[in-house]
PDB file of C-alpha atoms in Angstrom:
ATOM      1  CA  MET A   1     120.326 146.958 114.249  1.00 58.00           C
ATOM      2  CA  LEU A   2     116.629 147.609 114.742  1.00 83.00           C
ATOM      3  CA  ASP A   3     117.003 150.776 112.683  1.00 85.00           C
ATOM      4  CA  SER A   4     117.842 148.620 109.664  1.00 93.00           C
ATOM      5  CA  LEU A   5     114.737 146.512 110.312  1.00 94.00           C
ATOM      6  CA  ASP A   6     112.605 149.656 110.524  1.00 93.00           C
ATOM      7  CA  ALA A   7     114.063 150.803 107.201  1.00 94.00           C
ATOM      8  CA  LEU A   8     113.265 147.444 105.595  1.00 96.00           C
ATOM      9  CA  LEU A   9     109.706 147.544 106.932  1.00 95.00           C
ATOM     10  CA  GLU A  10     109.292 151.055 105.566  1.00 94.00           C
ATOM     11  CA  THR A  11     110.510 149.913 102.141  1.00 94.00           C
ATOM     12  CA  ALA A  12     107.879 147.151 102.280  1.00 95.00           C
ATOM     13  CA  GLY A  13     105.182 149.682 103.185  1.00 95.00           C
ATOM     14  CA  LEU A  14     104.893 148.469 106.772  1.00 95.00           C
ATOM     15  CA  THR A  15     105.166 150.098 110.167  1.00 93.00           C
ATOM     16  CA  GLY A  16     105.956 147.965 113.188  1.00 92.00           C
ATOM     17  CA  ARG A  17     103.660 148.081 116.215  1.00 91.00           C
ATOM     18  CA  GLY A  18     105.141 146.893 119.488  1.00 87.00           C
ATOM     19  CA  SER A  19     108.081 144.561 120.113  1.00 92.00           C
ATOM     20  CA  LEU A  20     109.542 141.554 118.340  1.00 95.00           C
ATOM     21  CA  LEU A  21     108.062 138.416 119.932  1.00 94.00           C
ATOM     22  CA  PRO A  22     110.402 135.384 119.771  1.00 93.00           C
ATOM     23  CA  LEU A  23     109.033 132.252 118.104  1.00 90.00           C
ATOM     24  CA  SER A  24     110.098 128.702 118.893  1.00 79.00           C
ATOM     25  CA  GLY A  25     112.099 126.599 116.466  1.00 66.00           C
ATOM     26  CA  GLY A  26     114.868 129.075 115.658  1.00 59.00           C
ATOM     27  CA  ASP A  27     117.814 126.725 116.237  1.00 68.00           C
ATOM     28  CA  ILE A  28     120.001 128.426 113.627  1.00 79.00           C
ATOM     29  CA  ALA A  29     118.466 131.891 113.185  1.00 86.00           C
ATOM     30  CA  ALA A  30     116.406 134.128 115.447  1.00 93.00           C
ATOM     31  CA  VAL A  31     112.729 134.163 114.402  1.00 95.00           C
ATOM     32  CA  TYR A  32     110.111 136.615 115.627  1.00 96.00           C
ATOM     33  CA  ARG A  33     106.498 137.619 115.120  1.00 96.00           C
ATOM     34  CA  LEU A  34     105.812 141.318 114.739  1.00 96.00           C
ATOM     35  CA  THR A  35     102.545 143.209 114.590  1.00 96.00           C
ATOM     36  CA  THR A  36     102.444 145.905 111.908  1.00 95.00           C
ATOM     37  CA  ASP A  37      99.862 148.343 110.642  1.00 94.00           C
ATOM     38  CA  GLN A  38      99.115 145.803 107.869  1.00 93.00           C
ATOM     39  CA  GLY A  39      98.838 142.781 110.173  1.00 93.00           C
ATOM     40  CA  ASP A  40     101.335 140.342 111.657  1.00 96.00           C
ATOM     41  CA  VAL A  41     104.542 139.354 109.879  1.00 97.00           C
ATOM     42  CA  VAL A  42     107.373 136.932 110.611  1.00 97.00           C
ATOM     43  CA  VAL A  43     110.823 138.464 110.977  1.00 97.00           C
ATOM     44  CA  LYS A  44     114.001 136.414 110.749  1.00 96.00           C
ATOM     45  CA  SER A  45     117.505 137.548 111.677  1.00 95.00           C
ATOM     46  CA  ASP A  46     120.545 135.640 110.418  1.00 94.00           C
ATOM     47  CA  VAL A  47     123.684 135.861 108.296  1.00 94.00           C
ATOM     48  CA  PRO A  48     122.784 138.003 105.244  1.00 95.00           C
ATOM     49  CA  ALA A  49     123.890 135.411 102.662  1.00 94.00           C
ATOM     50  CA  ARG A  50     121.735 132.708 104.252  1.00 95.00           C
ATOM     51  CA  LEU A  51     118.717 134.989 104.346  1.00 96.00           C
ATOM     52  CA  ALA A  52     119.208 135.986 100.708  1.00 96.00           C
ATOM     53  CA  GLY A  53     119.300 132.308  99.757  1.00 96.00           C
ATOM     54  CA  GLU A  54     116.169 131.578 101.774  1.00 96.00           C
ATOM     55  CA  ALA A  55     114.281 134.503 100.233  1.00 97.00           C
ATOM     56  CA  GLU A  56     115.243 133.360  96.739  1.00 97.00           C
ATOM     57  CA  GLY A  57     114.163 129.816  97.590  1.00 97.00           C
ATOM     58  CA  LEU A  58     110.769 130.906  98.880  1.00 98.00           C
ATOM     59  CA  GLN A  59     110.187 132.903  95.722  1.00 98.00           C
ATOM     60  CA  ALA A  60     111.183 129.946  93.528  1.00 98.00           C
ATOM     61  CA  LEU A  61     108.803 127.638  95.392  1.00 98.00           C
ATOM     62  CA  ALA A  62     105.981 130.159  95.038  1.00 98.00           C
ATOM     63  CA  ARG A  63     106.565 130.432  91.268  1.00 97.00           C
ATOM     64  CA  ALA A  64     106.269 126.651  90.917  1.00 97.00           C
ATOM     65  CA  ASN A  65     102.461 126.867  91.345  1.00 95.00           C
ATOM     66  CA  SER A  66     102.293 123.544  93.163  1.00 97.00           C
ATOM     67  CA  GLY A  67      99.241 124.471  95.216  1.00 97.00           C
ATOM     68  CA  LEU A  68     101.327 124.423  98.396  1.00 98.00           C
ATOM     69  CA  ILE A  69     101.254 127.569 100.514  1.00 97.00           C
ATOM     70  CA  VAL A  70     104.576 129.432 100.548  1.00 98.00           C
ATOM     71  CA  PRO A  71     104.950 132.505 102.770  1.00 97.00           C
ATOM     72  CA  GLU A  72     105.303 135.665 100.713  1.00 97.00           C
ATOM     73  CA  VAL A  73     108.645 137.430 100.991  1.00 98.00           C
ATOM     74  CA  LEU A  74     107.855 141.015 101.965  1.00 97.00           C
ATOM     75  CA  GLY A  75     111.437 142.195 102.136  1.00 97.00           C
ATOM     76  CA  GLN A  76     115.020 141.054 102.650  1.00 97.00           C
ATOM     77  CA  GLN A  77     118.024 143.211 103.332  1.00 96.00           C
ATOM     78  CA  GLY A  78     121.191 142.518 105.276  1.00 95.00           C
ATOM     79  CA  ALA A  79     120.527 140.561 108.458  1.00 95.00           C
ATOM     80  CA  TRP A  80     116.715 140.717 108.168  1.00 97.00           C
ATOM     81  CA  LEU A  81     114.047 138.795 106.275  1.00 97.00           C
ATOM     82  CA  VAL A  82     110.378 139.809 106.572  1.00 98.00           C
ATOM     83  CA  MET A  83     107.715 137.298 105.506  1.00 97.00           C
ATOM     84  CA  GLU A  84     103.998 136.781 105.537  1.00 97.00           C
ATOM     85  CA  ALA A  85     102.799 135.245 108.808  1.00 96.00           C
ATOM     86  CA  LEU A  86     100.859 132.003 108.424  1.00 95.00           C
ATOM     87  CA  GLU A  87      98.262 130.689 110.837  1.00 92.00           C
ATOM     88  CA  ALA A  88      98.417 127.064 111.949  1.00 88.00           C
ATOM     89  CA  ALA A  89      95.575 124.553 111.710  1.00 85.00           C
ATOM     90  CA  PRO A  90      95.328 120.922 112.885  1.00 80.00           C
ATOM     91  CA  ALA A  91      96.748 118.268 110.597  1.00 72.00           C
ATOM     92  CA  HIS A  92      94.393 115.600 109.267  1.00 73.00           C
ATOM     93  CA  GLN A  93      94.294 113.095 106.427  1.00 69.00           C
ATOM     94  CA  ARG A  94      92.842 115.505 103.887  1.00 79.00           C
ATOM     95  CA  ARG A  95      95.620 118.022 104.527  1.00 89.00           C
ATOM     96  CA  ALA A  96      98.281 115.274 104.416  1.00 91.00           C
ATOM     97  CA  ALA A  97      96.915 114.201 101.023  1.00 94.00           C
ATOM     98  CA  ALA A  98      97.079 117.812  99.838  1.00 95.00           C
ATOM     99  CA  LEU A  99     100.729 117.898 100.905  1.00 96.00           C
ATOM    100  CA  GLY A 100     101.439 114.777  98.848  1.00 97.00           C
ATOM    101  CA  GLU A 101      99.620 116.151  95.809  1.00 97.00           C
ATOM    102  CA  GLY A 102     101.348 119.524  96.088  1.00 98.00           C
ATOM    103  CA  LEU A 103     104.791 117.997  96.503  1.00 98.00           C
ATOM    104  CA  ARG A 104     104.230 115.790  93.443  1.00 97.00           C
ATOM    105  CA  LYS A 105     103.379 118.910  91.438  1.00 97.00           C
ATOM    106  CA  LEU A 106     106.390 120.756  92.836  1.00 98.00           C
ATOM    107  CA  HIS A 107     108.688 117.935  91.768  1.00 98.00           C
ATOM    108  CA  GLY A 108     107.156 118.052  88.297  1.00 97.00           C
ATOM    109  CA  ASN A 109     109.100 121.289  87.775  1.00 97.00           C
ATOM    110  CA  THR A 110     112.256 119.877  86.213  1.00 97.00           C
ATOM    111  CA  GLY A 111     115.416 121.112  84.554  1.00 94.00           C
ATOM    112  CA  GLU A 112     118.386 119.508  82.868  1.00 89.00           C
ATOM    113  CA  ALA A 113     121.086 120.355  85.413  1.00 97.00           C
ATOM    114  CA  HIS A 114     121.263 119.293  89.039  1.00 98.00           C
ATOM    115  CA  GLY A 115     122.016 122.185  91.375  1.00 98.00           C
ATOM    116  CA  TRP A 116     121.083 125.845  91.597  1.00 98.00           C
ATOM    117  CA  PRO A 117     122.487 129.129  90.233  1.00 96.00           C
ATOM    118  CA  ARG A 118     123.719 130.156  93.690  1.00 95.00           C
ATOM    119  CA  ASP A 119     124.957 128.399  96.792  1.00 96.00           C
ATOM    120  CA  ASN A 120     122.746 128.502  99.873  1.00 96.00           C
ATOM    121  CA  ALA A 121     122.689 126.779 103.254  1.00 95.00           C
ATOM    122  CA  CYS A 122     121.073 123.802 104.956  1.00 94.00           C
ATOM    123  CA  GLY A 123     120.769 125.018 108.519  1.00 90.00           C
ATOM    124  CA  SER A 124     124.013 126.886 109.026  1.00 92.00           C
ATOM    125  CA  THR A 125     125.992 124.515 106.774  1.00 95.00           C
ATOM    126  CA  PRO A 126     127.055 126.065 103.457  1.00 95.00           C
ATOM    127  CA  GLN A 127     125.435 124.124 100.633  1.00 97.00           C
ATOM    128  CA  PRO A 128     127.370 124.159  97.340  1.00 97.00           C
ATOM    129  CA  ASN A 129     125.002 124.075  94.380  1.00 98.00           C
ATOM    130  CA  LYS A 130     127.137 124.656  91.277  1.00 98.00           C
ATOM    131  CA  PRO A 131     125.136 122.781  88.613  1.00 98.00           C
ATOM    132  CA  LEU A 132     126.235 119.462  87.136  1.00 98.00           C
ATOM    133  CA  PRO A 133     124.501 117.565  84.324  1.00 98.00           C
ATOM    134  CA  ASP A 134     124.491 114.164  86.097  1.00 98.00           C
ATOM    135  CA  GLY A 135     122.624 113.729  89.383  1.00 98.00           C
ATOM    136  CA  ARG A 136     124.941 110.956  90.572  1.00 98.00           C
ATOM    137  CA  VAL A 137     127.950 113.220  90.190  1.00 98.00           C
ATOM    138  CA  PHE A 138     126.114 116.078  91.910  1.00 98.00           C
ATOM    139  CA  GLN A 139     125.185 113.878  94.871  1.00 98.00           C
ATOM    140  CA  ARG A 140     128.785 112.726  95.154  1.00 98.00           C
ATOM    141  CA  GLU A 141     130.667 115.995  94.580  1.00 98.00           C
ATOM    142  CA  ARG A 142     128.267 118.555  96.080  1.00 98.00           C
ATOM    143  CA  ARG A 143     126.672 116.572  98.898  1.00 98.00           C
ATOM    144  CA  LEU A 144     128.266 113.393 100.257  1.00 98.00           C
ATOM    145  CA  LEU A 145     131.988 114.032  99.859  1.00 98.00           C
ATOM    146  CA  PRO A 146     132.032 117.603 101.261  1.00 97.00           C
ATOM    147  CA  LEU A 147     129.988 116.579 104.324  1.00 98.00           C
ATOM    148  CA  ALA A 148     132.031 113.429 104.967  1.00 98.00           C
ATOM    149  CA  ARG A 149     135.217 115.474 104.764  1.00 98.00           C
ATOM    150  CA  ALA A 150     133.886 118.175 107.108  1.00 98.00           C
ATOM    151  CA  CYS A 151     132.714 115.603 109.680  1.00 98.00           C
ATOM    152  CA  TYR A 152     136.064 113.786 109.503  1.00 98.00           C
ATOM    153  CA  GLU A 153     138.038 116.989 109.969  1.00 98.00           C
ATOM    154  CA  ARG A 154     136.039 117.773 113.127  1.00 97.00           C
ATOM    155  CA  GLY A 155     136.562 114.285 114.530  1.00 97.00           C
ATOM    156  CA  LEU A 156     132.912 113.311 114.121  1.00 98.00           C
ATOM    157  CA  LEU A 157     133.646 110.497 111.640  1.00 97.00           C
ATOM    158  CA  ASP A 158     136.580 108.129 111.945  1.00 97.00           C
ATOM    159  CA  LYS A 159     138.588 107.173 108.879  1.00 97.00           C
ATOM    160  CA  ARG A 160     136.673 103.889 108.421  1.00 98.00           C
ATOM    161  CA  LEU A 161     133.330 105.651 108.199  1.00 98.00           C
ATOM    162  CA  LYS A 162     134.729 108.410 105.991  1.00 98.00           C
ATOM    163  CA  VAL A 163     136.009 105.759 103.566  1.00 98.00           C
ATOM    164  CA  ALA A 164     132.624 104.011 103.697  1.00 98.00           C
ATOM    165  CA  VAL A 165     130.810 107.212 102.671  1.00 98.00           C
ATOM    166  CA  GLU A 166     133.355 107.791  99.913  1.00 98.00           C
ATOM    167  CA  SER A 167     132.846 104.239  98.625  1.00 98.00           C
ATOM    168  CA  ILE A 168     129.064 104.730  98.548  1.00 98.00           C
ATOM    169  CA  ALA A 169     129.513 108.025  96.719  1.00 98.00           C
ATOM    170  CA  GLU A 170     131.817 106.478  94.121  1.00 98.00           C
ATOM    171  CA  SER A 171     129.426 103.583  93.441  1.00 97.00           C
ATOM    172  CA  LEU A 172     126.282 105.573  92.644  1.00 98.00           C
ATOM    173  CA  GLU A 173     126.500 105.031  88.883  1.00 97.00           C
ATOM    174  CA  THR A 174     126.296 101.266  89.432  1.00 96.00           C
ATOM    175  CA  TRP A 175     122.716 101.341  90.747  1.00 96.00           C
ATOM    176  CA  LEU A 176     121.182 104.808  90.647  1.00 96.00           C
ATOM    177  CA  GLU A 177     119.833 106.033  87.319  1.00 95.00           C
ATOM    178  CA  ASP A 178     120.206 109.640  86.251  1.00 95.00           C
ATOM    179  CA  VAL A 179     116.929 111.567  86.003  1.00 94.00           C
ATOM    180  CA  PRO A 180     115.771 115.083  85.106  1.00 96.00           C
ATOM    181  CA  ALA A 181     116.421 117.393  88.046  1.00 98.00           C
ATOM    182  CA  SER A 182     113.305 118.265  90.069  1.00 98.00           C
ATOM    183  CA  LEU A 183     112.832 121.462  92.026  1.00 98.00           C
ATOM    184  CA  VAL A 184     113.160 120.388  95.669  1.00 98.00           C
ATOM    185  CA  HIS A 185     112.572 122.179  98.950  1.00 98.00           C
ATOM    186  CA  GLY A 186     115.882 120.781 100.152  1.00 98.00           C
ATOM    187  CA  ASP A 187     115.257 120.661 103.916  1.00 97.00           C
ATOM    188  CA  LEU A 188     111.742 119.257 104.189  1.00 97.00           C
ATOM    189  CA  TRP A 189     111.656 117.748 107.665  1.00 94.00           C
ATOM    190  CA  SER A 190     108.314 117.787 109.460  1.00 91.00           C
ATOM    191  CA  GLY A 191     109.118 121.059 111.256  1.00 91.00           C
ATOM    192  CA  ASN A 192     109.243 122.830 107.898  1.00 94.00           C
ATOM    193  CA  VAL A 193     105.696 121.733 107.021  1.00 95.00           C
ATOM    194  CA  LEU A 194     102.925 123.888 108.443  1.00 94.00           C
ATOM    195  CA  TYR A 195      99.256 123.032 108.062  1.00 93.00           C
ATOM    196  CA  THR A 196      97.165 126.178 107.637  1.00 93.00           C
ATOM    197  CA  PRO A 197      93.442 126.859 107.067  1.00 92.00           C
ATOM    198  CA  ARG A 198      94.312 127.440 103.384  1.00 92.00           C
ATOM    199  CA  GLY A 199      96.208 124.159 103.022  1.00 94.00           C
ATOM    200  CA  PRO A 200      99.689 122.763 103.735  1.00 95.00           C
ATOM    201  CA  ALA A 201     102.560 125.252 103.704  1.00 97.00           C
ATOM    202  CA  ILE A 202     106.308 124.726 103.327  1.00 97.00           C
ATOM    203  CA  ILE A 203     108.810 127.042 105.013  1.00 96.00           C
ATOM    204  CA  ASP A 204     112.580 127.457 105.565  1.00 95.00           C
ATOM    205  CA  PRO A 205     113.759 126.008 102.235  1.00 97.00           C
ATOM    206  CA  ALA A 206     117.255 125.212 100.980  1.00 97.00           C
ATOM    207  CA  VAL A 207     116.190 124.866  97.349  1.00 98.00           C
ATOM    208  CA  TYR A 208     117.981 123.340  94.400  1.00 98.00           C
ATOM    209  CA  ARG A 209     117.199 120.866  91.603  1.00 98.00           C
ATOM    210  CA  HIS A 210     117.938 117.203  92.209  1.00 98.00           C
ATOM    211  CA  TYR A 211     116.264 113.838  92.748  1.00 97.00           C
ATOM    212  CA  PRO A 212     112.728 114.283  94.167  1.00 97.00           C
ATOM    213  CA  GLU A 213     113.546 111.657  96.817  1.00 96.00           C
ATOM    214  CA  VAL A 214     115.549 114.385  98.560  1.00 97.00           C
ATOM    215  CA  ASP A 215     112.294 115.733  99.997  1.00 98.00           C
ATOM    216  CA  ILE A 216     110.539 112.401 100.566  1.00 97.00           C
ATOM    217  CA  ALA A 217     113.504 110.905 102.425  1.00 97.00           C
ATOM    218  CA  MET A 218     113.731 114.004 104.608  1.00 97.00           C
ATOM    219  CA  LEU A 219     110.027 113.733 105.477  1.00 96.00           C
ATOM    220  CA  THR A 220     110.528 110.118 106.621  1.00 95.00           C
ATOM    221  CA  LEU A 221     113.784 110.745 108.485  1.00 95.00           C
ATOM    222  CA  PHE A 222     112.192 111.549 111.851  1.00 90.00           C
ATOM    223  CA  GLY A 223     108.764 109.968 111.382  1.00 87.00           C
ATOM    224  CA  SER A 224     106.266 109.571 108.569  1.00 89.00           C
ATOM    225  CA  PRO A 225     103.848 111.927 106.821  1.00 91.00           C
ATOM    226  CA  GLY A 226     101.286 109.083 106.825  1.00 90.00           C
ATOM    227  CA  ASP A 227      99.433 106.868 104.391  1.00 90.00           C
ATOM    228  CA  ALA A 228      97.268 109.683 103.009  1.00 92.00           C
ATOM    229  CA  PHE A 229     100.421 111.536 101.947  1.00 94.00           C
ATOM    230  CA  PHE A 230     101.864 108.518 100.143  1.00 94.00           C
ATOM    231  CA  ASP A 231      98.528 107.640  98.536  1.00 93.00           C
ATOM    232  CA  ALA A 232      98.560 111.103  96.968  1.00 95.00           C
ATOM    233  CA  TYR A 233     102.257 111.286  96.115  1.00 96.00           C
ATOM    234  CA  TRP A 234     102.864 107.704  94.954  1.00 94.00           C
ATOM    235  CA  ASN A 235      99.309 106.498  94.399  1.00 84.00           C
ATOM    236  CA  GLY A 236      99.807 104.190  97.352  1.00 73.00           C
ATOM    237  CA  SER A 237     102.943 102.191  96.563  1.00 79.00           C
ATOM    238  CA  PRO A 238     106.590 103.280  96.807  1.00 85.00           C
ATOM    239  CA  PRO A 239     108.660 102.843  93.656  1.00 84.00           C
ATOM    240  CA  ALA A 240     110.936  99.845  93.222  1.00 83.00           C
ATOM    241  CA  GLY A 241     114.207 100.293  95.064  1.00 88.00           C
ATOM    242  CA  TRP A 242     112.822 102.836  97.529  1.00 94.00           C
ATOM    243  CA  GLY A 243     114.706 101.316 100.499  1.00 94.00           C
ATOM    244  CA  PRO A 244     118.263 102.084  99.343  1.00 95.00           C
ATOM    245  CA  ARG A 245     117.169 105.356  97.737  1.00 96.00           C
ATOM    246  CA  GLU A 246     115.655 106.453 101.037  1.00 97.00           C
ATOM    247  CA  ALA A 247     118.870 105.532 102.867  1.00 97.00           C
ATOM    248  CA  LEU A 248     120.989 107.391 100.297  1.00 98.00           C
ATOM    249  CA  PHE A 249     119.005 110.598 100.446  1.00 98.00           C
ATOM    250  CA  GLN A 250     118.893 110.453 104.239  1.00 98.00           C
ATOM    251  CA  LEU A 251     122.663 110.103 104.470  1.00 98.00           C
ATOM    252  CA  TYR A 252     123.345 113.733 103.495  1.00 98.00           C
ATOM    253  CA  PRO A 253     120.973 115.287 106.075  1.00 98.00           C
ATOM    254  CA  LEU A 254     122.224 112.848 108.720  1.00 98.00           C
ATOM    255  CA  LEU A 255     125.814 113.883 108.025  1.00 98.00           C
ATOM    256  CA  ASN A 256     124.656 117.493 108.238  1.00 97.00           C
ATOM    257  CA  HIS A 257     122.976 116.850 111.600  1.00 97.00           C
ATOM    258  CA  LEU A 258     126.160 115.156 112.804  1.00 98.00           C
ATOM    259  CA  LEU A 259     128.152 118.204 111.724  1.00 97.00           C
ATOM    260  CA  LEU A 260     125.732 120.693 113.297  1.00 96.00           C
ATOM    261  CA  PHE A 261     124.660 118.918 116.469  1.00 95.00           C
ATOM    262  CA  GLY A 262     127.367 116.397 117.287  1.00 95.00           C
ATOM    263  CA  GLY A 263     127.882 112.735 118.019  1.00 94.00           C
ATOM    264  CA  GLY A 264     124.292 111.956 118.944  1.00 95.00           C
ATOM    265  CA  TYR A 265     123.668 111.459 115.208  1.00 97.00           C
ATOM    266  CA  ARG A 266     126.646 109.180 114.591  1.00 97.00           C
ATOM    267  CA  GLN A 267     124.708 105.936 115.021  1.00 97.00           C
ATOM    268  CA  ALA A 268     122.028 107.097 112.588  1.00 97.00           C
ATOM    269  CA  VAL A 269     124.779 107.811 110.037  1.00 98.00           C
ATOM    270  CA  VAL A 270     126.166 104.323 110.648  1.00 98.00           C
ATOM    271  CA  GLY A 271     122.693 102.842 110.122  1.00 97.00           C
ATOM    272  CA  ALA A 272     122.275 104.570 106.751  1.00 98.00           C
ATOM    273  CA  ILE A 273     125.743 103.461 105.679  1.00 98.00           C
ATOM    274  CA  GLU A 274     124.999  99.851 106.619  1.00 97.00           C
ATOM    275  CA  LYS A 275     121.744  99.860 104.653  1.00 96.00           C
ATOM    276  CA  LEU A 276     123.573 101.098 101.574  1.00 97.00           C
ATOM    277  CA  GLN A 277     126.437  98.633 102.028  1.00 95.00           C
ATOM    278  CA  ALA A 278     123.866  95.807 102.054  1.00 89.00           C
ATOM    279  CA  GLY A 279     123.205  96.649  98.387  1.00 75.00           C
ATOM    280  CA  PRO A 280     120.238  97.968  96.374  1.00 66.00           C
TER     281      PRO A 280
END
């Protein structure tokens, strides 16, 4: 297997020096740092289709010219992805504001259809992205219903909760407006934000085009990016109706966490459902 990595490095004009050093945070894929004759790189090993989707996503984010740092893809083939290594720097308010400004610019890249030309993955969960013209339909047919069904089939959701998710999905047109589809990172929890000396970076994407709240709700799912972020992204105040929109766009990643990591996320799913059942 390492022979194929050596071949990929050679194609990228690199020669490895020393051993692969494991990095933390690789819950789904194995991630390493490797010293080469051109400096350090990050090497990821995973299912080829997932790596191809990640490489394409990184390249799409880089083309968006948002001002956010995106690691350069140096090569991808088979079970290997080789990327630029980024150095970490402490987070502070100025960098949080730069994240908000960059994400606002990223989301300004819009298209007519919700989705993406190819399917990819969120973690190890296949993520269907076949485009649809209406964001409400996309959220229902490509996000909520497939995840609710998968969790139910594995015994992670009972029938009552499955029906509750289905009811929420079917009611979206009654309160959620359709909007142009923004380019989104797709899996923007805090662990996929890296502050560097050059500015905030975003890594490990699951890109597609959809409501921009996809990324904001993911950033607030396990904490908060802070006031400086929101001052830059929203000019200080959340839009009207943010509460139910946040709950809606957290429901999909919570269902995904339930599917990937088990019943410890069931109560969080219930909480999001109850917020949405209370009405917009």
